[in-house]
Each structure stands twice: as structure tokens, then as C-alpha cells.
């Protein structure tokens, strides 16, 4: 007799029969025993390595010897608009930047979308005539030239906004938040190869967030020492990683120009044009 369409010949339920009725009490008991056995297993608690409170690095690889003994005295207020994914990255540059500056001068604002209601402080900063946003594009002015013109009219302390994230994340944050279009848009013109050699950059002149801040502050504060001091912990971080097995990451631009790009070329025409642009475009971008 068909077990699905007809009654069972035995009064005992058959295992696997979709019409079976289960003995709830016995099954519950077996489940309780199983979970009890699991609960009795010893749990190994992994201890996190002690972390330095200043540089946010594990104490064994603390970078504090490469930081300034005292926070740098600056008149510029720095605002880092940070994509949430950056908080979980291991080799971040923003904690090193924050460790070099007074807390009031380096403000990190995490998020993807910002508006006047949720972020009134950021909205006020964006509307401040002294605020600049470091983001390259057709509307961007040369930062050094802008500062020089303003200096002729009298020195003014600035606020400067930098977007911290991957290239696509930074672009999305800028395009999707209208308040970030309110400040004057500036870009860097100084020729500087990135020292952040343990991460792949799109082009040879693309800089990490810390490097962008270092160059911008040296311009705004009229002191090239700021660039040197701020880059010191970044160089130490990369040197340590390379000594312990990390590899130098050439930029995509370098790999493409030298026939070393070993990844499959994309089929999407927009992505192909983006790669081609890396070979010809020389704007200084942000990470």
C-alpha cells in the first residue's frame, strides 16, 4: 500500500513518513540532553591582545615612539567623515592621525548619510564659510592657490573635511550627501607618491587619508614640518608590516602600465573606462 496515499498497516509511526506523529516528550528529552552536552563543553575564551590607548595598535607593535611627544598645535579643525566599514579595518590610518592632533582638532564622524536633523553639528560646519572639503573634481580649486589668495586678505583659520573610505565609498558619500557640496571644494597639487605601500591604490599619486591630511595641514598651517611629523608613524607601520611578511602593493596604474595586472579584465564598459582612466588621469585622489 502506498504509504503517502493510504493508511499505515502498523500502529507504530514509521521514521521519515510525512504523516508520522512524533512523541513530543521523548524528542524533547533527547534535545535537552543534546543541548546539555553541548553546554557542558569547555569554552575557550580568546584573549585580545592588549591595545595601546593612544595609537590603537597592539602593545607589542605600538607606534607611539614615532608619534610626536605632544599633540601638534594647529589652528585648523579637521573633520573626518568616515564610512562605517573603516572602523573594522586593521591597518587604518585615521587613528594615527588622531593620535598626532589635539582631540578638538580631529573629529571623526561615522556614517553614510547625513542630514540637518541627525547631524546638526556637521551641517553647521558645512555652512561655515571657513570650511573646505578635500575632494578632487572639476569644481575643485588648488588648495595652495586658494590659501595664498585668502592670506592676501588676512589669515583665517579653516575647517577642512576629508572623506575616509575606499574610493567608491568616498565617491558615494560625497555624491549622496548634499550638505557636503556646500563647502569650497579643493584638491592637492603637490606631487607626492603614497607611502602607504601595504595597500593597493588606484594610481601612483593616490594618497591615504592620513597623507591627504598631512599635506593639507602643512599648506594650511604654512609649515612643512607637519607633513613630516604626520607621515612618520605611517612609514613605521608599513616598515613593520613589510618586515613581517607583507608585500609591497603596486598601484593599479603601475600594474596596468607595466603589463603586470593579473586580474581578469572587467566586461562592463564603465569599469573598463575606469581602468583606462587610471593610466591617463593624474588627479590626486583620496582613500
PDB file of C-alpha atoms in Angstrom:
ATOM      1  CA  UNK A   1       0.000   0.000   0.000  1.00  0.00           C
ATOM      2  CA  UNK A   2       1.247   3.422  -0.851  1.00  0.00           C
ATOM      3  CA  UNK A   3       2.488   4.996   2.383  1.00  0.00           C
ATOM      4  CA  UNK A   4       1.698   8.515   1.233  1.00  0.00           C
ATOM      5  CA  UNK A   5      -1.833   7.982  -0.038  1.00  0.00           C
ATOM      6  CA  UNK A   6      -3.038   5.177   2.273  1.00  0.00           C
ATOM      7  CA  UNK A   7      -3.110   4.324   5.948  1.00  0.00           C
ATOM      8  CA  UNK A   8      -0.147   2.572   7.588  1.00  0.00           C
ATOM      9  CA  UNK A   9      -0.525  -1.136   8.321  1.00  0.00           C
ATOM     10  CA  UNK A  10       1.300  -0.717  11.628  1.00  0.00           C
ATOM     11  CA  UNK A  11       0.110   1.327  14.573  1.00  0.00           C
ATOM     12  CA  UNK A  12       3.730   2.421  15.221  1.00  0.00           C
ATOM     13  CA  UNK A  13       4.791   5.531  13.289  1.00  0.00           C
ATOM     14  CA  UNK A  14       7.413   4.931  10.626  1.00  0.00           C
ATOM     15  CA  UNK A  15      10.590   7.032  10.570  1.00  0.00           C
ATOM     16  CA  UNK A  16      10.558   9.574   7.762  1.00  0.00           C
ATOM     17  CA  UNK A  17       6.827   9.164   6.995  1.00  0.00           C
ATOM     18  CA  UNK A  18       5.372  12.620   6.289  1.00  0.00           C
ATOM     19  CA  UNK A  19       2.158  11.578   8.072  1.00  0.00           C
ATOM     20  CA  UNK A  20       4.010  10.457  11.200  1.00  0.00           C
ATOM     21  CA  UNK A  21       3.128  11.812  14.600  1.00  0.00           C
ATOM     22  CA  UNK A  22       6.096  12.401  16.879  1.00  0.00           C
ATOM     23  CA  UNK A  23       6.447  11.531  20.516  1.00  0.00           C
ATOM     24  CA  UNK A  24       6.977  15.109  21.734  1.00  0.00           C
ATOM     25  CA  UNK A  25       8.043  14.180  25.217  1.00  0.00           C
ATOM     26  CA  UNK A  26      10.777  11.709  24.163  1.00  0.00           C
ATOM     27  CA  UNK A  27      12.111  14.000  21.415  1.00  0.00           C
ATOM     28  CA  UNK A  28      12.182  16.986  23.751  1.00  0.00           C
ATOM     29  CA  UNK A  29      14.131  14.913  26.225  1.00  0.00           C
ATOM     30  CA  UNK A  30      16.681  13.898  23.613  1.00  0.00           C
ATOM     31  CA  UNK A  31      17.056  17.528  22.510  1.00  0.00           C
ATOM     32  CA  UNK A  32      17.514  18.655  26.104  1.00  0.00           C
ATOM     33  CA  UNK A  33      20.214  16.032  26.586  1.00  0.00           C
ATOM     34  CA  UNK A  34      21.982  17.079  23.388  1.00  0.00           C
ATOM     35  CA  UNK A  35      21.950  20.781  24.271  1.00  0.00           C
ATOM     36  CA  UNK A  36      23.020  19.918  27.784  1.00  0.00           C
ATOM     37  CA  UNK A  37      26.024  18.035  26.435  1.00  0.00           C
ATOM     38  CA  UNK A  38      26.949  20.994  24.252  1.00  0.00           C
ATOM     39  CA  UNK A  39      26.599  23.415  27.127  1.00  0.00           C
ATOM     40  CA  UNK A  40      28.919  21.263  29.229  1.00  0.00           C
ATOM     41  CA  UNK A  41      31.753  21.511  26.709  1.00  0.00           C
ATOM     42  CA  UNK A  42      34.615  23.762  27.846  1.00  0.00           C
ATOM     43  CA  UNK A  43      34.661  27.158  26.145  1.00  0.00           C
ATOM     44  CA  UNK A  44      37.989  28.607  25.151  1.00  0.00           C
ATOM     45  CA  UNK A  45      37.925  32.351  25.621  1.00  0.00           C
ATOM     46  CA  UNK A  46      40.351  34.026  23.232  1.00  0.00           C
ATOM     47  CA  UNK A  47      42.109  36.877  24.950  1.00  0.00           C
ATOM     48  CA  UNK A  48      42.516  40.009  22.879  1.00  0.00           C
ATOM     49  CA  UNK A  49      45.992  41.401  22.695  1.00  0.00           C
ATOM     50  CA  UNK A  50      46.488  44.445  24.930  1.00  0.00           C
ATOM     51  CA  UNK A  51      45.989  47.587  22.867  1.00  0.00           C
ATOM     52  CA  UNK A  52      47.777  50.907  23.213  1.00  0.00           C
ATOM     53  CA  UNK A  53      45.227  53.573  24.106  1.00  0.00           C
ATOM     54  CA  UNK A  54      46.989  56.259  22.091  1.00  0.00           C
ATOM     55  CA  UNK A  55      47.880  54.716  18.718  1.00  0.00           C
ATOM     56  CA  UNK A  56      45.206  51.950  18.962  1.00  0.00           C
ATOM     57  CA  UNK A  57      47.766  49.342  17.936  1.00  0.00           C
ATOM     58  CA  UNK A  58      48.593  46.109  19.832  1.00  0.00           C
ATOM     59  CA  UNK A  59      51.128  46.978  22.526  1.00  0.00           C
ATOM     60  CA  UNK A  60      53.786  44.691  21.001  1.00  0.00           C
ATOM     61  CA  UNK A  61      53.693  46.749  17.809  1.00  0.00           C
ATOM     62  CA  UNK A  62      52.946  50.122  19.402  1.00  0.00           C
ATOM     63  CA  UNK A  63      53.770  53.090  17.175  1.00  0.00           C
ATOM     64  CA  UNK A  64      53.898  55.713  19.932  1.00  0.00           C
ATOM     65  CA  UNK A  65      57.703  56.138  19.613  1.00  0.00           C
ATOM     66  CA  UNK A  66      57.016  57.527  16.133  1.00  0.00           C
ATOM     67  CA  UNK A  67      54.287  59.945  17.272  1.00  0.00           C
ATOM     68  CA  UNK A  68      55.004  63.488  18.457  1.00  0.00           C
ATOM     69  CA  UNK A  69      55.529  63.649  22.233  1.00  0.00           C
ATOM     70  CA  UNK A  70      52.790  66.268  22.427  1.00  0.00           C
ATOM     71  CA  UNK A  71      49.845  66.784  20.050  1.00  0.00           C
ATOM     72  CA  UNK A  72      50.663  69.242  17.274  1.00  0.00           C
ATOM     73  CA  UNK A  73      49.370  72.750  17.839  1.00  0.00           C
ATOM     74  CA  UNK A  74      47.219  73.644  14.842  1.00  0.00           C
ATOM     75  CA  UNK A  75      44.644  76.315  14.123  1.00  0.00           C
ATOM     76  CA  UNK A  76      42.884  74.137  11.528  1.00  0.00           C
ATOM     77  CA  UNK A  77      39.971  71.924  12.611  1.00  0.00           C
ATOM     78  CA  UNK A  78      39.922  68.602  10.799  1.00  0.00           C
ATOM     79  CA  UNK A  79      36.678  66.675  10.225  1.00  0.00           C
ATOM     80  CA  UNK A  80      36.930  63.066   9.025  1.00  0.00           C
ATOM     81  CA  UNK A  81      33.664  61.826   7.506  1.00  0.00           C
ATOM     82  CA  UNK A  82      34.241  58.087   7.797  1.00  0.00           C
ATOM     83  CA  UNK A  83      32.426  55.210   6.110  1.00  0.00           C
ATOM     84  CA  UNK A  84      31.294  52.668   8.776  1.00  0.00           C
ATOM     85  CA  UNK A  85      33.302  49.855   7.152  1.00  0.00           C
ATOM     86  CA  UNK A  86      36.551  51.658   8.018  1.00  0.00           C
ATOM     87  CA  UNK A  87      36.003  51.017  11.735  1.00  0.00           C
ATOM     88  CA  UNK A  88      36.660  47.284  11.285  1.00  0.00           C
ATOM     89  CA  UNK A  89      39.781  47.592   9.136  1.00  0.00           C
ATOM     90  CA  UNK A  90      43.010  46.519  10.822  1.00  0.00           C
ATOM     91  CA  UNK A  91      45.560  48.808   9.170  1.00  0.00           C
ATOM     92  CA  UNK A  92      43.757  52.133   9.408  1.00  0.00           C
ATOM     93  CA  UNK A  93      45.469  55.499   9.179  1.00  0.00           C
ATOM     94  CA  UNK A  94      42.912  57.717  10.929  1.00  0.00           C
ATOM     95  CA  UNK A  95      43.809  56.530  14.495  1.00  0.00           C
ATOM     96  CA  UNK A  96      47.417  57.528  13.806  1.00  0.00           C
ATOM     97  CA  UNK A  97      46.267  60.913  12.560  1.00  0.00           C
ATOM     98  CA  UNK A  98      44.068  61.452  15.613  1.00  0.00           C
ATOM     99  CA  UNK A  99      46.961  60.493  17.923  1.00  0.00           C
ATOM    100  CA  UNK A 100      49.050  63.324  16.472  1.00  0.00           C
ATOM    101  CA  UNK A 101      46.475  66.082  16.942  1.00  0.00           C
ATOM    102  CA  UNK A 102      44.526  67.571  19.872  1.00  0.00           C
ATOM    103  CA  UNK A 103      41.116  65.846  20.270  1.00  0.00           C
ATOM    104  CA  UNK A 104      39.234  69.060  19.471  1.00  0.00           C
ATOM    105  CA  UNK A 105      41.155  69.442  16.217  1.00  0.00           C
ATOM    106  CA  UNK A 106      40.473  65.969  14.797  1.00  0.00           C
ATOM    107  CA  UNK A 107      36.803  64.975  14.735  1.00  0.00           C
ATOM    108  CA  UNK A 108      35.655  61.656  13.268  1.00  0.00           C
ATOM    109  CA  UNK A 109      32.031  61.434  12.111  1.00  0.00           C
ATOM    110  CA  UNK A 110      30.928  57.930  11.074  1.00  0.00           C
ATOM    111  CA  UNK A 111      28.089  57.279   8.649  1.00  0.00           C
ATOM    112  CA  UNK A 112      26.869  57.027   5.071  1.00  0.00           C
ATOM    113  CA  UNK A 113      24.009  59.526   5.003  1.00  0.00           C
ATOM    114  CA  UNK A 114      23.890  62.858   6.828  1.00  0.00           C
ATOM    115  CA  UNK A 115      21.189  65.490   7.223  1.00  0.00           C
ATOM    116  CA  UNK A 116      20.398  68.602   9.266  1.00  0.00           C
ATOM    117  CA  UNK A 117      18.260  66.733  11.793  1.00  0.00           C
ATOM    118  CA  UNK A 118      20.590  63.819  12.569  1.00  0.00           C
ATOM    119  CA  UNK A 119      23.844  65.729  12.125  1.00  0.00           C
ATOM    120  CA  UNK A 120      23.256  69.386  13.031  1.00  0.00           C
ATOM    121  CA  UNK A 121      26.893  69.960  14.024  1.00  0.00           C
ATOM    122  CA  UNK A 122      28.208  68.684  10.680  1.00  0.00           C
ATOM    123  CA  UNK A 123      25.559  70.757   8.878  1.00  0.00           C
ATOM    124  CA  UNK A 124      26.772  73.891  10.675  1.00  0.00           C
ATOM    125  CA  UNK A 125      30.383  73.094   9.757  1.00  0.00           C
ATOM    126  CA  UNK A 126      29.442  72.631   6.091  1.00  0.00           C
ATOM    127  CA  UNK A 127      27.713  76.025   6.051  1.00  0.00           C
ATOM    128  CA  UNK A 128      30.655  77.788   7.662  1.00  0.00           C
ATOM    129  CA  UNK A 129      32.433  79.996   5.107  1.00  0.00           C
ATOM    130  CA  UNK A 130      35.798  78.889   6.528  1.00  0.00           C
ATOM    131  CA  UNK A 131      35.151  75.216   5.720  1.00  0.00           C
ATOM    132  CA  UNK A 132      36.825  73.419   2.827  1.00  0.00           C
ATOM    133  CA  UNK A 133      36.244  69.871   1.613  1.00  0.00           C
ATOM    134  CA  UNK A 134      39.197  67.967   0.189  1.00  0.00           C
ATOM    135  CA  UNK A 135      37.713  66.132  -2.764  1.00  0.00           C
ATOM    136  CA  UNK A 136      39.041  66.252  -6.356  1.00  0.00           C
ATOM    137  CA  UNK A 137      36.852  67.122  -9.294  1.00  0.00           C
ATOM    138  CA  UNK A 138      36.088  69.698 -11.985  1.00  0.00           C
ATOM    139  CA  UNK A 139      34.883  72.188  -9.369  1.00  0.00           C
ATOM    140  CA  UNK A 140      37.906  71.765  -7.106  1.00  0.00           C
ATOM    141  CA  UNK A 141      40.306  74.636  -6.538  1.00  0.00           C
ATOM    142  CA  UNK A 142      44.002  74.269  -5.901  1.00  0.00           C
ATOM    143  CA  UNK A 143      44.396  74.363  -2.111  1.00  0.00           C
ATOM    144  CA  UNK A 144      47.715  76.216  -2.120  1.00  0.00           C
ATOM    145  CA  UNK A 145      46.453  78.880  -4.507  1.00  0.00           C
ATOM    146  CA  UNK A 146      43.250  79.327  -2.519  1.00  0.00           C
ATOM    147  CA  UNK A 147      45.133  79.729   0.766  1.00  0.00           C
ATOM    148  CA  UNK A 148      47.510  82.232  -0.841  1.00  0.00           C
ATOM    149  CA  UNK A 149      44.626  84.357  -2.122  1.00  0.00           C
ATOM    150  CA  UNK A 150      42.950  84.293   1.268  1.00  0.00           C
ATOM    151  CA  UNK A 151      46.204  85.122   3.056  1.00  0.00           C
ATOM    152  CA  UNK A 152      46.447  88.314   1.000  1.00  0.00           C
ATOM    153  CA  UNK A 153      43.175  89.379   2.609  1.00  0.00           C
ATOM    154  CA  UNK A 154      44.205  88.317   6.120  1.00  0.00           C
ATOM    155  CA  UNK A 155      44.840  84.989   7.850  1.00  0.00           C
ATOM    156  CA  UNK A 156      41.730  82.929   8.581  1.00  0.00           C
ATOM    157  CA  UNK A 157      41.697  79.578  10.431  1.00  0.00           C
ATOM    158  CA  UNK A 158      39.998  76.872   8.389  1.00  0.00           C
ATOM    159  CA  UNK A 159      37.901  73.778   8.870  1.00  0.00           C
ATOM    160  CA  UNK A 160      38.680  71.001   6.421  1.00  0.00           C
ATOM    161  CA  UNK A 161      36.590  67.901   5.686  1.00  0.00           C
ATOM    162  CA  UNK A 162      38.150  64.665   4.390  1.00  0.00           C
ATOM    163  CA  UNK A 163      36.097  61.600   3.439  1.00  0.00           C
ATOM    164  CA  UNK A 164      37.598  58.342   4.751  1.00  0.00           C
ATOM    165  CA  UNK A 165      36.725  55.149   2.903  1.00  0.00           C
ATOM    166  CA  UNK A 166      37.564  53.178  -0.205  1.00  0.00           C
ATOM    167  CA  UNK A 167      37.493  55.067  -3.477  1.00  0.00           C
ATOM    168  CA  UNK A 168      33.942  54.030  -4.329  1.00  0.00           C
ATOM    169  CA  UNK A 169      32.733  54.575  -0.750  1.00  0.00           C
ATOM    170  CA  UNK A 170      34.142  58.104  -0.663  1.00  0.00           C
ATOM    171  CA  UNK A 171      32.529  58.894  -4.005  1.00  0.00           C
ATOM    172  CA  UNK A 172      29.126  57.609  -2.875  1.00  0.00           C
ATOM    173  CA  UNK A 173      29.279  59.565   0.377  1.00  0.00           C
ATOM    174  CA  UNK A 174      30.129  62.775  -1.474  1.00  0.00           C
ATOM    175  CA  UNK A 175      27.506  62.367  -4.203  1.00  0.00           C
ATOM    176  CA  UNK A 176      24.659  61.283  -1.905  1.00  0.00           C
ATOM    177  CA  UNK A 177      25.040  63.979   0.766  1.00  0.00           C
ATOM    178  CA  UNK A 178      24.110  67.423  -0.491  1.00  0.00           C
ATOM    179  CA  UNK A 179      25.471  69.156   2.616  1.00  0.00           C
ATOM    180  CA  UNK A 180      28.978  68.068   1.587  1.00  0.00           C
ATOM    181  CA  UNK A 181      28.587  70.155  -1.593  1.00  0.00           C
ATOM    182  CA  UNK A 182      28.228  73.383   0.415  1.00  0.00           C
ATOM    183  CA  UNK A 183      31.912  73.955   1.385  1.00  0.00           C
ATOM    184  CA  UNK A 184      34.500  75.074  -1.153  1.00  0.00           C
ATOM    185  CA  UNK A 185      35.881  72.018  -2.899  1.00  0.00           C
ATOM    186  CA  UNK A 186      39.680  71.782  -3.016  1.00  0.00           C
ATOM    187  CA  UNK A 187      42.332  69.349  -4.192  1.00  0.00           C
ATOM    188  CA  UNK A 188      46.065  68.916  -3.755  1.00  0.00           C
ATOM    189  CA  UNK A 189      48.574  69.721  -6.438  1.00  0.00           C
ATOM    190  CA  UNK A 190      51.789  68.696  -4.701  1.00  0.00           C
ATOM    191  CA  UNK A 191      53.483  65.734  -6.326  1.00  0.00           C
ATOM    192  CA  UNK A 192      53.705  63.051  -3.639  1.00  0.00           C
ATOM    193  CA  UNK A 193      53.924  59.290  -4.054  1.00  0.00           C
ATOM    194  CA  UNK A 194      51.957  57.414  -1.433  1.00  0.00           C
ATOM    195  CA  UNK A 195      53.961  55.914   1.423  1.00  0.00           C
ATOM    196  CA  UNK A 196      51.051  53.594   2.214  1.00  0.00           C
ATOM    197  CA  UNK A 197      52.639  50.740   0.243  1.00  0.00           C
ATOM    198  CA  UNK A 198      50.878  47.888   2.054  1.00  0.00           C
ATOM    199  CA  UNK A 199      47.529  48.731   0.443  1.00  0.00           C
ATOM    200  CA  UNK A 200      46.760  48.829  -3.272  1.00  0.00           C
ATOM    201  CA  UNK A 201      45.989  52.321  -4.558  1.00  0.00           C
ATOM    202  CA  UNK A 202      44.276  53.085  -7.881  1.00  0.00           C
ATOM    203  CA  UNK A 203      47.134  55.269  -9.138  1.00  0.00           C
ATOM    204  CA  UNK A 204      50.648  56.259  -8.138  1.00  0.00           C
ATOM    205  CA  UNK A 205      49.564  59.650  -6.818  1.00  0.00           C
ATOM    206  CA  UNK A 206      46.550  58.470  -4.813  1.00  0.00           C
ATOM    207  CA  UNK A 207      47.013  59.124  -1.108  1.00  0.00           C
ATOM    208  CA  UNK A 208      45.699  57.643   2.121  1.00  0.00           C
ATOM    209  CA  UNK A 209      43.528  59.737   4.429  1.00  0.00           C
ATOM    210  CA  UNK A 210      46.467  60.427   6.727  1.00  0.00           C
ATOM    211  CA  UNK A 211      48.662  61.522   3.823  1.00  0.00           C
ATOM    212  CA  UNK A 212      45.972  63.862   2.495  1.00  0.00           C
ATOM    213  CA  UNK A 213      45.585  65.392   5.940  1.00  0.00           C
ATOM    214  CA  UNK A 214      49.357  65.735   6.338  1.00  0.00           C
ATOM    215  CA  UNK A 215      49.747  67.636   3.055  1.00  0.00           C
ATOM    216  CA  UNK A 216      46.652  69.773   3.632  1.00  0.00           C
ATOM    217  CA  UNK A 217      47.682  70.753   7.163  1.00  0.00           C
ATOM    218  CA  UNK A 218      51.203  71.641   6.060  1.00  0.00           C
ATOM    219  CA  UNK A 219      49.661  74.013   3.485  1.00  0.00           C
ATOM    220  CA  UNK A 220      47.042  75.500   5.793  1.00  0.00           C
ATOM    221  CA  UNK A 221      49.481  75.904   8.694  1.00  0.00           C
ATOM    222  CA  UNK A 222      52.324  77.166   6.442  1.00  0.00           C
ATOM    223  CA  UNK A 223      54.695  74.611   7.911  1.00  0.00           C
ATOM    224  CA  UNK A 224      56.093  71.591   6.050  1.00  0.00           C
ATOM    225  CA  UNK A 225      57.154  70.055   9.370  1.00  0.00           C
ATOM    226  CA  UNK A 226      53.537  68.957   9.864  1.00  0.00           C
ATOM    227  CA  UNK A 227      53.765  66.730   6.802  1.00  0.00           C
ATOM    228  CA  UNK A 228      56.984  65.136   8.013  1.00  0.00           C
ATOM    229  CA  UNK A 229      55.705  64.523  11.554  1.00  0.00           C
ATOM    230  CA  UNK A 230      52.351  63.096  10.467  1.00  0.00           C
ATOM    231  CA  UNK A 231      53.887  60.721   7.918  1.00  0.00           C
ATOM    232  CA  UNK A 232      56.419  59.284  10.375  1.00  0.00           C
ATOM    233  CA  UNK A 233      54.032  56.758  12.058  1.00  0.00           C
ATOM    234  CA  UNK A 234      52.641  55.705   8.670  1.00  0.00           C
ATOM    235  CA  UNK A 235      56.126  54.901   7.384  1.00  0.00           C
ATOM    236  CA  UNK A 236      56.846  52.959  10.593  1.00  0.00           C
ATOM    237  CA  UNK A 237      53.601  50.989  10.232  1.00  0.00           C
ATOM    238  CA  UNK A 238      54.417  49.984   6.655  1.00  0.00           C
ATOM    239  CA  UNK A 239      58.034  49.123   7.512  1.00  0.00           C
ATOM    240  CA  UNK A 240      56.900  46.859  10.351  1.00  0.00           C
ATOM    241  CA  UNK A 241      54.354  45.063   8.155  1.00  0.00           C
ATOM    242  CA  UNK A 242      56.911  44.530   5.394  1.00  0.00           C
ATOM    243  CA  UNK A 243      59.415  43.107   7.890  1.00  0.00           C
ATOM    244  CA  UNK A 244      56.813  40.561   8.959  1.00  0.00           C
ATOM    245  CA  UNK A 245      55.787  39.194   5.592  1.00  0.00           C
ATOM    246  CA  UNK A 246      53.636  41.858   3.968  1.00  0.00           C
ATOM    247  CA  UNK A 247      54.281  42.594   0.300  1.00  0.00           C
ATOM    248  CA  UNK A 248      54.646  45.947  -1.428  1.00  0.00           C
ATOM    249  CA  UNK A 249      51.377  46.683  -3.235  1.00  0.00           C
ATOM    250  CA  UNK A 250      51.904  48.488  -6.517  1.00  0.00           C
ATOM    251  CA  UNK A 251      49.085  50.720  -7.698  1.00  0.00           C
ATOM    252  CA  UNK A 252      46.653  49.512 -10.350  1.00  0.00           C
ATOM    253  CA  UNK A 253      48.052  52.234 -12.601  1.00  0.00           C
ATOM    254  CA  UNK A 254      51.590  50.815 -12.232  1.00  0.00           C
ATOM    255  CA  UNK A 255      50.385  47.259 -12.863  1.00  0.00           C
ATOM    256  CA  UNK A 256      48.452  48.251 -15.984  1.00  0.00           C
ATOM    257  CA  UNK A 257      51.279  50.320 -17.462  1.00  0.00           C
ATOM    258  CA  UNK A 258      53.804  47.534 -16.933  1.00  0.00           C
ATOM    259  CA  UNK A 259      51.622  44.645 -18.068  1.00  0.00           C
ATOM    260  CA  UNK A 260      51.527  43.190 -14.549  1.00  0.00           C
ATOM    261  CA  UNK A 261      47.770  43.403 -13.963  1.00  0.00           C
ATOM    262  CA  UNK A 262      46.912  39.713 -13.497  1.00  0.00           C
ATOM    263  CA  UNK A 263      43.205  40.012 -12.746  1.00  0.00           C
ATOM    264  CA  UNK A 264      40.530  39.293 -15.337  1.00  0.00           C
ATOM    265  CA  UNK A 265      39.615  42.468 -17.174  1.00  0.00           C
ATOM    266  CA  UNK A 266      36.011  43.502 -16.492  1.00  0.00           C
ATOM    267  CA  UNK A 267      33.367  43.189 -19.195  1.00  0.00           C
ATOM    268  CA  UNK A 268      31.445  46.225 -18.000  1.00  0.00           C
ATOM    269  CA  UNK A 269      32.346  49.155 -20.276  1.00  0.00           C
ATOM    270  CA  UNK A 270      32.202  51.640 -17.412  1.00  0.00           C
ATOM    271  CA  UNK A 271      34.712  49.615 -15.393  1.00  0.00           C
ATOM    272  CA  UNK A 272      36.985  49.267 -18.434  1.00  0.00           C
ATOM    273  CA  UNK A 273      36.950  53.039 -18.943  1.00  0.00           C
ATOM    274  CA  UNK A 274      37.729  53.491 -15.252  1.00  0.00           C
ATOM    275  CA  UNK A 275      40.839  51.316 -15.593  1.00  0.00           C
ATOM    276  CA  UNK A 276      41.885  53.145 -18.763  1.00  0.00           C
ATOM    277  CA  UNK A 277      41.483  56.433 -16.942  1.00  0.00           C
ATOM    278  CA  UNK A 278      43.970  55.304 -14.295  1.00  0.00           C
ATOM    279  CA  UNK A 279      46.690  55.337 -16.945  1.00  0.00           C
ATOM    280  CA  UNK A 280      45.873  58.850 -18.204  1.00  0.00           C
ATOM    281  CA  UNK A 281      44.302  60.695 -15.256  1.00  0.00           C
ATOM    282  CA  UNK A 282      46.625  62.401 -12.784  1.00  0.00           C
ATOM    283  CA  UNK A 283      44.225  63.912 -10.249  1.00  0.00           C
ATOM    284  CA  UNK A 284      45.215  63.397  -6.622  1.00  0.00           C
ATOM    285  CA  UNK A 285      42.515  61.243  -5.056  1.00  0.00           C
ATOM    286  CA  UNK A 286      41.534  60.324  -1.530  1.00  0.00           C
ATOM    287  CA  UNK A 287      41.257  56.924   0.041  1.00  0.00           C
TER     288      UNK A 287
END
